[in-house]
PDB file of C-alpha atoms (C1' of nucleotides) in Angstrom:
ATOM      1  CA  UNK A   1     118.286 135.369  78.540  1.00 64.00           C
ATOM      2  CA  UNK A   2     115.148 136.524  80.385  1.00 57.00           C
ATOM      3  CA  UNK A   3     113.737 134.981  83.581  1.00 63.00           C
ATOM      4  CA  UNK A   4     110.052 135.417  84.449  1.00 67.00           C
ATOM      5  CA  UNK A   5     108.331 135.092  87.812  1.00 65.00           C
ATOM      6  CA  UNK A   6     105.639 132.387  87.677  1.00 63.00           C
ATOM      7  CA  UNK A   7     102.138 132.910  89.080  1.00 64.00           C
ATOM      8  CA  UNK A   8      98.519 131.675  89.288  1.00 90.00           C
ATOM      9  CA  UNK A   9      97.377 128.111  89.869  1.00 96.00           C
ATOM     10  CA  UNK A  10     100.771 126.480  89.935  1.00 96.00           C
ATOM     11  CA  UNK A  11     101.897 128.446  92.955  1.00 97.00           C
ATOM     12  CA  UNK A  12      98.748 128.730  95.033  1.00 98.00           C
ATOM     13  CA  UNK A  13      99.140 126.738  98.231  1.00 98.00           C
ATOM     14  CA  UNK A  14      95.854 124.877  98.450  1.00 98.00           C
ATOM     15  CA  UNK A  15      96.690 121.176  98.687  1.00 98.00           C
ATOM     16  CA  UNK A  16      96.559 119.265 101.977  1.00 98.00           C
ATOM     17  CA  UNK A  17      99.220 116.723 102.882  1.00 98.00           C
ATOM     18  CA  UNK A  18      96.901 113.780 102.276  1.00 98.00           C
ATOM     19  CA  UNK A  19      96.302 114.846  98.684  1.00 98.00           C
ATOM     20  CA  UNK A  20      99.979 115.675  98.262  1.00 98.00           C
ATOM     21  CA  UNK A  21     100.752 112.149  99.383  1.00 98.00           C
ATOM     22  CA  UNK A  22      98.378 110.677  96.796  1.00 98.00           C
ATOM     23  CA  UNK A  23      99.715 112.916  94.057  1.00 98.00           C
ATOM     24  CA  UNK A  24     103.364 112.130  94.689  1.00 98.00           C
ATOM     25  CA  UNK A  25     103.237 108.583  95.978  1.00 98.00           C
ATOM     26  CA  UNK A  26     105.271 109.696  98.980  1.00 98.00           C
ATOM     27  CA  UNK A  27     104.133 108.978 102.541  1.00 98.00           C
ATOM     28  CA  UNK A  28     103.038 111.876 104.728  1.00 98.00           C
ATOM     29  CA  UNK A  29     105.975 111.041 106.949  1.00 98.00           C
ATOM     30  CA  UNK A  30     108.371 111.508 104.051  1.00 98.00           C
ATOM     31  CA  UNK A  31     106.816 114.800 103.012  1.00 98.00           C
ATOM     32  CA  UNK A  32     107.038 116.190 106.545  1.00 98.00           C
ATOM     33  CA  UNK A  33     110.609 115.013 106.820  1.00 98.00           C
ATOM     34  CA  UNK A  34     111.625 116.802 103.611  1.00 98.00           C
ATOM     35  CA  UNK A  35     110.184 119.948 105.115  1.00 98.00           C
ATOM     36  CA  UNK A  36     112.223 119.407 108.256  1.00 98.00           C
ATOM     37  CA  UNK A  37     115.266 119.151 106.011  1.00 98.00           C
ATOM     38  CA  UNK A  38     114.354 122.459 104.308  1.00 98.00           C
ATOM     39  CA  UNK A  39     113.579 120.973 100.921  1.00 98.00           C
ATOM     40  CA  UNK A  40     109.960 122.070 100.778  1.00 98.00           C
ATOM     41  CA  UNK A  41     108.093 125.028 102.275  1.00 98.00           C
ATOM     42  CA  UNK A  42     104.327 124.618 102.649  1.00 98.00           C
ATOM     43  CA  UNK A  43     102.128 127.336 104.070  1.00 98.00           C
ATOM     44  CA  UNK A  44      99.934 126.744 107.098  1.00 98.00           C
ATOM     45  CA  UNK A  45      96.254 127.277 107.760  1.00 98.00           C
ATOM     46  CA  UNK A  46      95.181 129.102 110.921  1.00 97.00           C
ATOM     47  CA  UNK A  47      94.780 125.721 112.542  1.00 97.00           C
ATOM     48  CA  UNK A  48      98.249 124.630 111.505  1.00 98.00           C
ATOM     49  CA  UNK A  49      97.552 122.215 108.646  1.00 98.00           C
ATOM     50  CA  UNK A  50     100.069 122.259 105.795  1.00 98.00           C
ATOM     51  CA  UNK A  51      99.132 123.578 102.362  1.00 98.00           C
ATOM     52  CA  UNK A  52     101.089 122.792  99.186  1.00 98.00           C
ATOM     53  CA  UNK A  53     101.000 124.142  95.625  1.00 98.00           C
ATOM     54  CA  UNK A  54     101.228 122.183  92.375  1.00 98.00           C
ATOM     55  CA  UNK A  55     104.709 123.611  92.139  1.00 98.00           C
ATOM     56  CA  UNK A  56     105.459 121.965  95.472  1.00 98.00           C
ATOM     57  CA  UNK A  57     104.050 118.689  94.140  1.00 98.00           C
ATOM     58  CA  UNK A  58     106.431 118.860  91.193  1.00 98.00           C
ATOM     59  CA  UNK A  59     109.310 119.593  93.508  1.00 98.00           C
ATOM     60  CA  UNK A  60     108.370 116.627  95.696  1.00 98.00           C
ATOM     61  CA  UNK A  61     108.351 114.292  92.705  1.00 98.00           C
ATOM     62  CA  UNK A  62     111.745 115.684  91.755  1.00 98.00           C
ATOM     63  CA  UNK A  63     113.010 115.088  95.281  1.00 98.00           C
ATOM     64  CA  UNK A  64     111.636 111.550  95.221  1.00 98.00           C
ATOM     65  CA  UNK A  65     113.571 110.815  92.039  1.00 98.00           C
ATOM     66  CA  UNK A  66     116.797 112.134  93.474  1.00 98.00           C
ATOM     67  CA  UNK A  67     116.329 110.149  96.674  1.00 98.00           C
ATOM     68  CA  UNK A  68     115.864 107.042  94.558  1.00 97.00           C
ATOM     69  CA  UNK A  69     119.153 107.846  92.874  1.00 97.00           C
ATOM     70  CA  UNK A  70     120.766 107.631  96.289  1.00 97.00           C
ATOM     71  CA  UNK A  71     121.132 111.369  96.772  1.00 97.00           C
ATOM     72  CA  UNK A  72     120.895 112.606 100.368  1.00 98.00           C
ATOM     73  CA  UNK A  73     118.675 115.443 101.559  1.00 98.00           C
ATOM     74  CA  UNK A  74     121.541 117.831 102.200  1.00 97.00           C
ATOM     75  CA  UNK A  75     122.847 117.268  98.678  1.00 97.00           C
ATOM     76  CA  UNK A  76     119.457 118.041  97.194  1.00 97.00           C
ATOM     77  CA  UNK A  77     119.218 121.167  99.294  1.00 96.00           C
ATOM     78  CA  UNK A  78     122.680 122.278  98.224  1.00 95.00           C
ATOM     79  CA  UNK A  79     121.691 121.794  94.592  1.00 88.00           C
ATOM     80  CA  UNK A  80     118.497 123.854  95.008  1.00 84.00           C
ATOM     81  CA  UNK A  81     120.367 126.676  96.710  1.00 84.00           C
ATOM     82  CA  UNK A  82     122.762 126.865  93.814  1.00 86.00           C
ATOM     83  CA  UNK A  83     119.893 127.151  91.365  1.00 80.00           C
ATOM     84  CA  UNK A  84     118.111 129.897  93.299  1.00 78.00           C
ATOM     85  CA  UNK A  85     121.400 131.713  93.669  1.00 82.00           C
ATOM     86  CA  UNK A  86     121.860 131.809  89.907  1.00 78.00           C
ATOM     87  CA  UNK A  87     118.239 132.827  89.496  1.00 72.00           C
ATOM     88  CA  UNK A  88     118.609 135.699  91.954  1.00 71.00           C
ATOM     89  CA  UNK A  89     121.681 136.941  90.139  1.00 72.00           C
ATOM     90  CA  UNK A  90     119.783 136.983  86.875  1.00 81.00           C
ATOM     91  CA  UNK A  91     116.844 138.784  88.471  1.00 78.00           C
ATOM     92  CA  UNK A  92     119.198 141.389  89.895  1.00 73.00           C
ATOM     93  CA  UNK A  93     120.611 141.744  86.427  1.00 74.00           C
ATOM     94  CA  UNK A  94     117.142 142.397  85.036  1.00 67.00           C
ATOM     95  CA  UNK A  95     116.395 144.943  87.716  1.00 62.00           C
ATOM     96  CA  UNK A  96     119.637 146.743  87.014  1.00 72.00           C
ATOM     97  CA  UNK A  97     118.901 146.697  83.312  1.00 71.00           C
ATOM     98  CA  UNK A  98     115.450 148.147  83.943  1.00 66.00           C
ATOM     99  CA  UNK A  99     116.937 150.959  85.988  1.00 65.00           C
ATOM    100  CA  UNK A 100     119.432 151.771  83.315  1.00 63.00           C
ATOM    101  CA  UNK A 101     116.676 151.992  80.741  1.00 62.00           C
ATOM    102  CA  UNK A 102     114.958 154.629  82.871  1.00 51.00           C
ATOM    103  CA  UNK A 103     118.034 156.849  82.843  1.00 56.00           C
TER     104      UNK A 103
ATOM    105  CA  UNK B   1      85.764 127.115  65.283  1.00 64.00           C
ATOM    106  CA  UNK B   2      87.708 124.509  67.279  1.00 58.00           C
ATOM    107  CA  UNK B   3      86.953 123.438  70.872  1.00 63.00           C
ATOM    108  CA  UNK B   4      89.709 121.894  72.989  1.00 67.00           C
ATOM    109  CA  UNK B   5      89.409 119.714  76.066  1.00 65.00           C
ATOM    110  CA  UNK B   6      91.233 121.359  78.991  1.00 63.00           C
ATOM    111  CA  UNK B   7      93.551 119.405  81.274  1.00 63.00           C
ATOM    112  CA  UNK B   8      96.271 119.517  83.968  1.00 90.00           C
ATOM    113  CA  UNK B   9      96.229 121.690  87.084  1.00 96.00           C
ATOM    114  CA  UNK B  10      93.024 123.533  86.411  1.00 96.00           C
ATOM    115  CA  UNK B  11      90.931 120.391  86.505  1.00 97.00           C
ATOM    116  CA  UNK B  12      92.604 118.306  89.174  1.00 98.00           C
ATOM    117  CA  UNK B  13      90.289 117.959  92.156  1.00 98.00           C
ATOM    118  CA  UNK B  14      92.592 118.648  95.074  1.00 98.00           C
ATOM    119  CA  UNK B  15      91.076 121.508  97.059  1.00 98.00           C
ATOM    120  CA  UNK B  16      89.174 120.943 100.313  1.00 98.00           C
ATOM    121  CA  UNK B  17      85.992 122.845 101.069  1.00 98.00           C
ATOM    122  CA  UNK B  18      87.673 125.040 103.671  1.00 98.00           C
ATOM    123  CA  UNK B  19      90.186 126.302 101.121  1.00 98.00           C
ATOM    124  CA  UNK B  20      87.464 126.620  98.510  1.00 98.00           C
ATOM    125  CA  UNK B  21      85.561 128.800 100.951  1.00 98.00           C
ATOM    126  CA  UNK B  22      88.588 131.055 101.462  1.00 98.00           C
ATOM    127  CA  UNK B  23      89.273 131.262  97.740  1.00 98.00           C
ATOM    128  CA  UNK B  24      85.728 132.173  96.782  1.00 98.00           C
ATOM    129  CA  UNK B  25      84.509 134.089  99.798  1.00 98.00           C
ATOM    130  CA  UNK B  26      81.487 131.781  99.947  1.00 98.00           C
ATOM    131  CA  UNK B  27      80.516 129.942 103.131  1.00 98.00           C
ATOM    132  CA  UNK B  28      80.904 126.167 103.253  1.00 98.00           C
ATOM    133  CA  UNK B  29      77.143 126.017 103.634  1.00 98.00           C
ATOM    134  CA  UNK B  30      76.673 127.876 100.371  1.00 98.00           C
ATOM    135  CA  UNK B  31      79.140 125.692  98.516  1.00 98.00           C
ATOM    136  CA  UNK B  32      77.441 122.502  99.724  1.00 98.00           C
ATOM    137  CA  UNK B  33      74.066 123.913  98.802  1.00 98.00           C
ATOM    138  CA  UNK B  34      75.148 124.682  95.253  1.00 98.00           C
ATOM    139  CA  UNK B  35      76.230 121.077  94.977  1.00 98.00           C
ATOM    140  CA  UNK B  36      72.811 119.953  96.205  1.00 98.00           C
ATOM    141  CA  UNK B  37      71.330 122.107  93.454  1.00 98.00           C
ATOM    142  CA  UNK B  38      73.588 120.425  90.869  1.00 98.00           C
ATOM    143  CA  UNK B  39      75.668 123.493  90.077  1.00 98.00           C
ATOM    144  CA  UNK B  40      78.999 122.052  91.120  1.00 98.00           C
ATOM    145  CA  UNK B  41      80.393 118.513  91.193  1.00 98.00           C
ATOM    146  CA  UNK B  42      83.295 117.872  93.555  1.00 98.00           C
ATOM    147  CA  UNK B  43      84.965 114.503  93.865  1.00 98.00           C
ATOM    148  CA  UNK B  44      85.187 112.698  97.192  1.00 98.00           C
ATOM    149  CA  UNK B  45      88.044 111.193  99.123  1.00 98.00           C
ATOM    150  CA  UNK B  46      87.705 107.656 100.480  1.00 97.00           C
ATOM    151  CA  UNK B  47      86.584 109.172 103.731  1.00 97.00           C
ATOM    152  CA  UNK B  48      83.982 111.319 102.045  1.00 98.00           C
ATOM    153  CA  UNK B  49      85.551 114.786 102.100  1.00 98.00           C
ATOM    154  CA  UNK B  50      84.862 116.967  99.070  1.00 98.00           C
ATOM    155  CA  UNK B  51      87.624 117.870  96.623  1.00 98.00           C
ATOM    156  CA  UNK B  52      87.413 120.788  94.175  1.00 98.00           C
ATOM    157  CA  UNK B  53      89.530 121.904  91.211  1.00 98.00           C
ATOM    158  CA  UNK B  54      90.593 125.438  90.297  1.00 98.00           C
ATOM    159  CA  UNK B  55      88.046 125.154  87.528  1.00 98.00           C
ATOM    160  CA  UNK B  56      85.425 124.531  90.209  1.00 98.00           C
ATOM    161  CA  UNK B  57      86.658 127.585  92.088  1.00 98.00           C
ATOM    162  CA  UNK B  58      86.163 129.704  88.980  1.00 98.00           C
ATOM    163  CA  UNK B  59      82.707 128.277  88.516  1.00 98.00           C
ATOM    164  CA  UNK B  60      81.850 129.042  92.134  1.00 98.00           C
ATOM    165  CA  UNK B  61      82.917 132.655  91.728  1.00 98.00           C
ATOM    166  CA  UNK B  62      80.807 132.807  88.601  1.00 98.00           C
ATOM    167  CA  UNK B  63      77.845 131.341  90.484  1.00 98.00           C
ATOM    168  CA  UNK B  64      78.373 133.841  93.299  1.00 98.00           C
ATOM    169  CA  UNK B  65      78.185 136.724  90.822  1.00 98.00           C
ATOM    170  CA  UNK B  66      75.008 135.425  89.283  1.00 98.00           C
ATOM    171  CA  UNK B  67      73.407 134.915  92.682  1.00 98.00           C
ATOM    172  CA  UNK B  68      74.273 138.507  93.522  1.00 97.00           C
ATOM    173  CA  UNK B  69      72.497 139.543  90.355  1.00 97.00           C
ATOM    174  CA  UNK B  70      69.381 137.932  91.753  1.00 97.00           C
ATOM    175  CA  UNK B  71      69.522 134.828  89.602  1.00 97.00           C
ATOM    176  CA  UNK B  72      68.171 131.623  91.154  1.00 98.00           C
ATOM    177  CA  UNK B  73      69.991 128.308  91.278  1.00 98.00           C
ATOM    178  CA  UNK B  74      67.711 126.615  88.767  1.00 97.00           C
ATOM    179  CA  UNK B  75      68.273 129.444  86.283  1.00 98.00           C
ATOM    180  CA  UNK B  76      72.026 129.127  86.625  1.00 97.00           C
ATOM    181  CA  UNK B  77      71.771 125.388  86.121  1.00 96.00           C
ATOM    182  CA  UNK B  78      69.614 125.830  83.039  1.00 95.00           C
ATOM    183  CA  UNK B  79      72.172 128.249  81.624  1.00 89.00           C
ATOM    184  CA  UNK B  80      75.037 125.808  82.218  1.00 84.00           C
ATOM    185  CA  UNK B  81      73.177 122.956  80.598  1.00 85.00           C
ATOM    186  CA  UNK B  82      72.652 125.043  77.503  1.00 86.00           C
ATOM    187  CA  UNK B  83      76.368 125.783  77.305  1.00 79.00           C
ATOM    188  CA  UNK B  84      77.418 122.170  77.700  1.00 78.00           C
ATOM    189  CA  UNK B  85      74.832 121.163  75.128  1.00 81.00           C
ATOM    190  CA  UNK B  86      76.366 123.496  72.564  1.00 77.00           C
ATOM    191  CA  UNK B  87      79.820 122.290  73.518  1.00 71.00           C
ATOM    192  CA  UNK B  88      78.836 118.667  73.072  1.00 71.00           C
ATOM    193  CA  UNK B  89      77.427 119.389  69.659  1.00 72.00           C
ATOM    194  CA  UNK B  90      80.656 121.027  68.607  1.00 80.00           C
ATOM    195  CA  UNK B  91      82.709 118.128  69.945  1.00 76.00           C
ATOM    196  CA  UNK B  92      80.558 115.678  68.046  1.00 72.00           C
ATOM    197  CA  UNK B  93      81.160 117.842  65.018  1.00 72.00           C
ATOM    198  CA  UNK B  94      84.887 117.564  65.502  1.00 66.00           C
ATOM    199  CA  UNK B  95      84.716 113.825  65.946  1.00 62.00           C
ATOM    200  CA  UNK B  96      82.685 113.485  62.785  1.00 71.00           C
ATOM    201  CA  UNK B  97      85.145 115.691  60.935  1.00 70.00           C
ATOM    202  CA  UNK B  98      88.035 113.537  62.174  1.00 65.00           C
ATOM    203  CA  UNK B  99      86.323 110.402  60.922  1.00 63.00           C
ATOM    204  CA  UNK B 100      85.693 111.918  57.541  1.00 62.00           C
ATOM    205  CA  UNK B 101      89.339 112.830  57.242  1.00 61.00           C
ATOM    206  CA  UNK B 102      90.274 109.185  57.761  1.00 50.00           C
ATOM    207  CA  UNK B 103      88.127 108.072  54.864  1.00 55.00           C
TER     208      UNK B 103
ATOM    209  C1'  DC C   1     120.017 109.142 107.765  1.00 78.96           C
ATOM    210  C1'  DG C   2     115.431 108.255 106.288  1.00 78.96           C
ATOM    211  C1'  DT C   3     111.149 106.240 107.379  1.00 78.96           C
ATOM    212  C1'  DG C   4     107.474 103.446 109.843  1.00 78.96           C
ATOM    213  C1'  DT C   5     104.356 103.450 113.639  1.00 78.96           C
ATOM    214  C1'  DA C   6     101.378 103.963 117.886  1.00 78.96           C
ATOM    215  C1'  DA C   7      99.595 107.911 120.875  1.00 78.96           C
ATOM    216  C1'  DG C   8      96.841 111.680 122.150  1.00 78.96           C
ATOM    217  C1'  DG C   9      94.969 115.772 120.838  1.00 78.96           C
ATOM    218  C1'  DA C  10      93.324 119.372 117.816  1.00 78.96           C
ATOM    219  C1'  DA C  11      91.506 121.031 113.359  1.00 78.96           C
ATOM    220  C1'  DT C  12      88.547 119.911 109.513  1.00 78.96           C
ATOM    221  C1'  DT C  13      84.607 118.070 107.345  1.00 78.96           C
ATOM    222  C1'  DC C  14      80.179 115.494 107.081  1.00 78.96           C
ATOM    223  C1'  DT C  15      75.122 114.855 107.462  1.00 78.96           C
ATOM    224  C1'  DG C  16      70.427 115.853 108.883  1.00 78.96           C
ATOM    225  C1'  DA C  17      67.685 119.106 111.145  1.00 78.96           C
ATOM    226  C1'  DC C  18      65.612 123.368 112.797  1.00 78.96           C
ATOM    227  C1'  DA C  19      65.093 128.310 111.959  1.00 78.96           C
ATOM    228  C1'  DC C  20      63.948 132.385 109.246  1.00 78.96           C
ATOM    229  C1'  DG C  21      61.778 134.351 105.570  1.00 78.96           C
TER     230       DG C  21
ATOM    231  C1'  DC D   1      64.537 129.635  98.265  1.00 78.96           C
ATOM    232  C1'  DG D   2      68.963 130.343 100.196  1.00 78.96           C
ATOM    233  C1'  DT D   3      71.644 130.438 104.249  1.00 78.96           C
ATOM    234  C1'  DG D   4      72.962 130.379 109.293  1.00 78.96           C
ATOM    235  C1'  DT D   5      73.685 127.479 113.182  1.00 78.96           C
ATOM    236  C1'  DA D   6      74.189 123.927 116.978  1.00 78.96           C
ATOM    237  C1'  DA D   7      74.943 118.737 117.292  1.00 78.96           C
ATOM    238  C1'  DG D   8      77.340 114.535 117.172  1.00 78.96           C
ATOM    239  C1'  DG D   9      80.361 111.827 114.791  1.00 78.96           C
ATOM    240  C1'  DA D  10      83.957 110.606 111.578  1.00 78.96           C
ATOM    241  C1'  DA D  11      88.033 111.691 108.741  1.00 78.96           C
ATOM    242  C1'  DT D  12      92.265 114.326 108.550  1.00 78.96           C
ATOM    243  C1'  DT D  13      96.331 116.310 110.335  1.00 78.96           C
ATOM    244  C1'  DC D  14      99.721 117.622 113.970  1.00 78.96           C
ATOM    245  C1'  DT D  15     103.657 116.921 117.126  1.00 78.96           C
ATOM    246  C1'  DG D  16     107.094 114.412 119.740  1.00 78.96           C
ATOM    247  C1'  DA D  17     108.878 109.999 120.516  1.00 78.96           C
ATOM    248  C1'  DC D  18     110.596 105.310 119.969  1.00 78.96           C
ATOM    249  C1'  DA D  19     112.381 101.926 116.695  1.00 78.96           C
ATOM    250  C1'  DC D  20     115.493 100.186 113.102  1.00 78.96           C
ATOM    251  C1'  DG D  21     119.564 100.498 110.786  1.00 78.96           C
TER     252       DG D  21
END
DNA sequence: CGTGTAAGGAATTCTGACACG
DNA sequence: CGTGTAAGGAATTCTGACACG
């Protein structure tokens, strides 16, 4: 199975926290807290304001659902780390495969 | 030929003017002026701040190119109106076709 | 633990105007 | 015509803290 790296609009960090709040239904307080708990990683402007991508918005909605299900932040983080771990392994596999093809 | 109505990320108005300025390389002054000249149509937050979509960003870049080519704002607007006129005709055509199919 | 809130300050954006050309 | 800028004000966002539970 092949894994691709996403790009373009979905991953451009251009959304302020106020808009993110409207889009997700979460309070700004909640969104900042999830960042504190390492569940979300916005970029910052020079002035320090947070900037989110549509991908981040999707992740926030996902987080909101899991919180509703009674999951705690550390559990959600653990789950995400597992996923990215698997993803990294697959990417390494692809890179190795690419190198082999060059031989 | 079939025309489709776009949707999702590309058309959600979520980008503030500061980010729009960074993304396009245009000054905020320029972006506001093009709105005054009816070339771009951002939404507004309750408080009155402008919100642009990625589609708007593309349009701004397009406008910037045409301005560089020496085109004037009213010419660009005229050009856009022609395009949307053609598009509307085609959409009406589709709607008519759909109605005929139901008969 | 997760979230609300008041507090004070800083960054961002807004409008109308004057300037230049 | 198209754009820069200084001006004053309003909207937005930031952080650290206290509160509740």
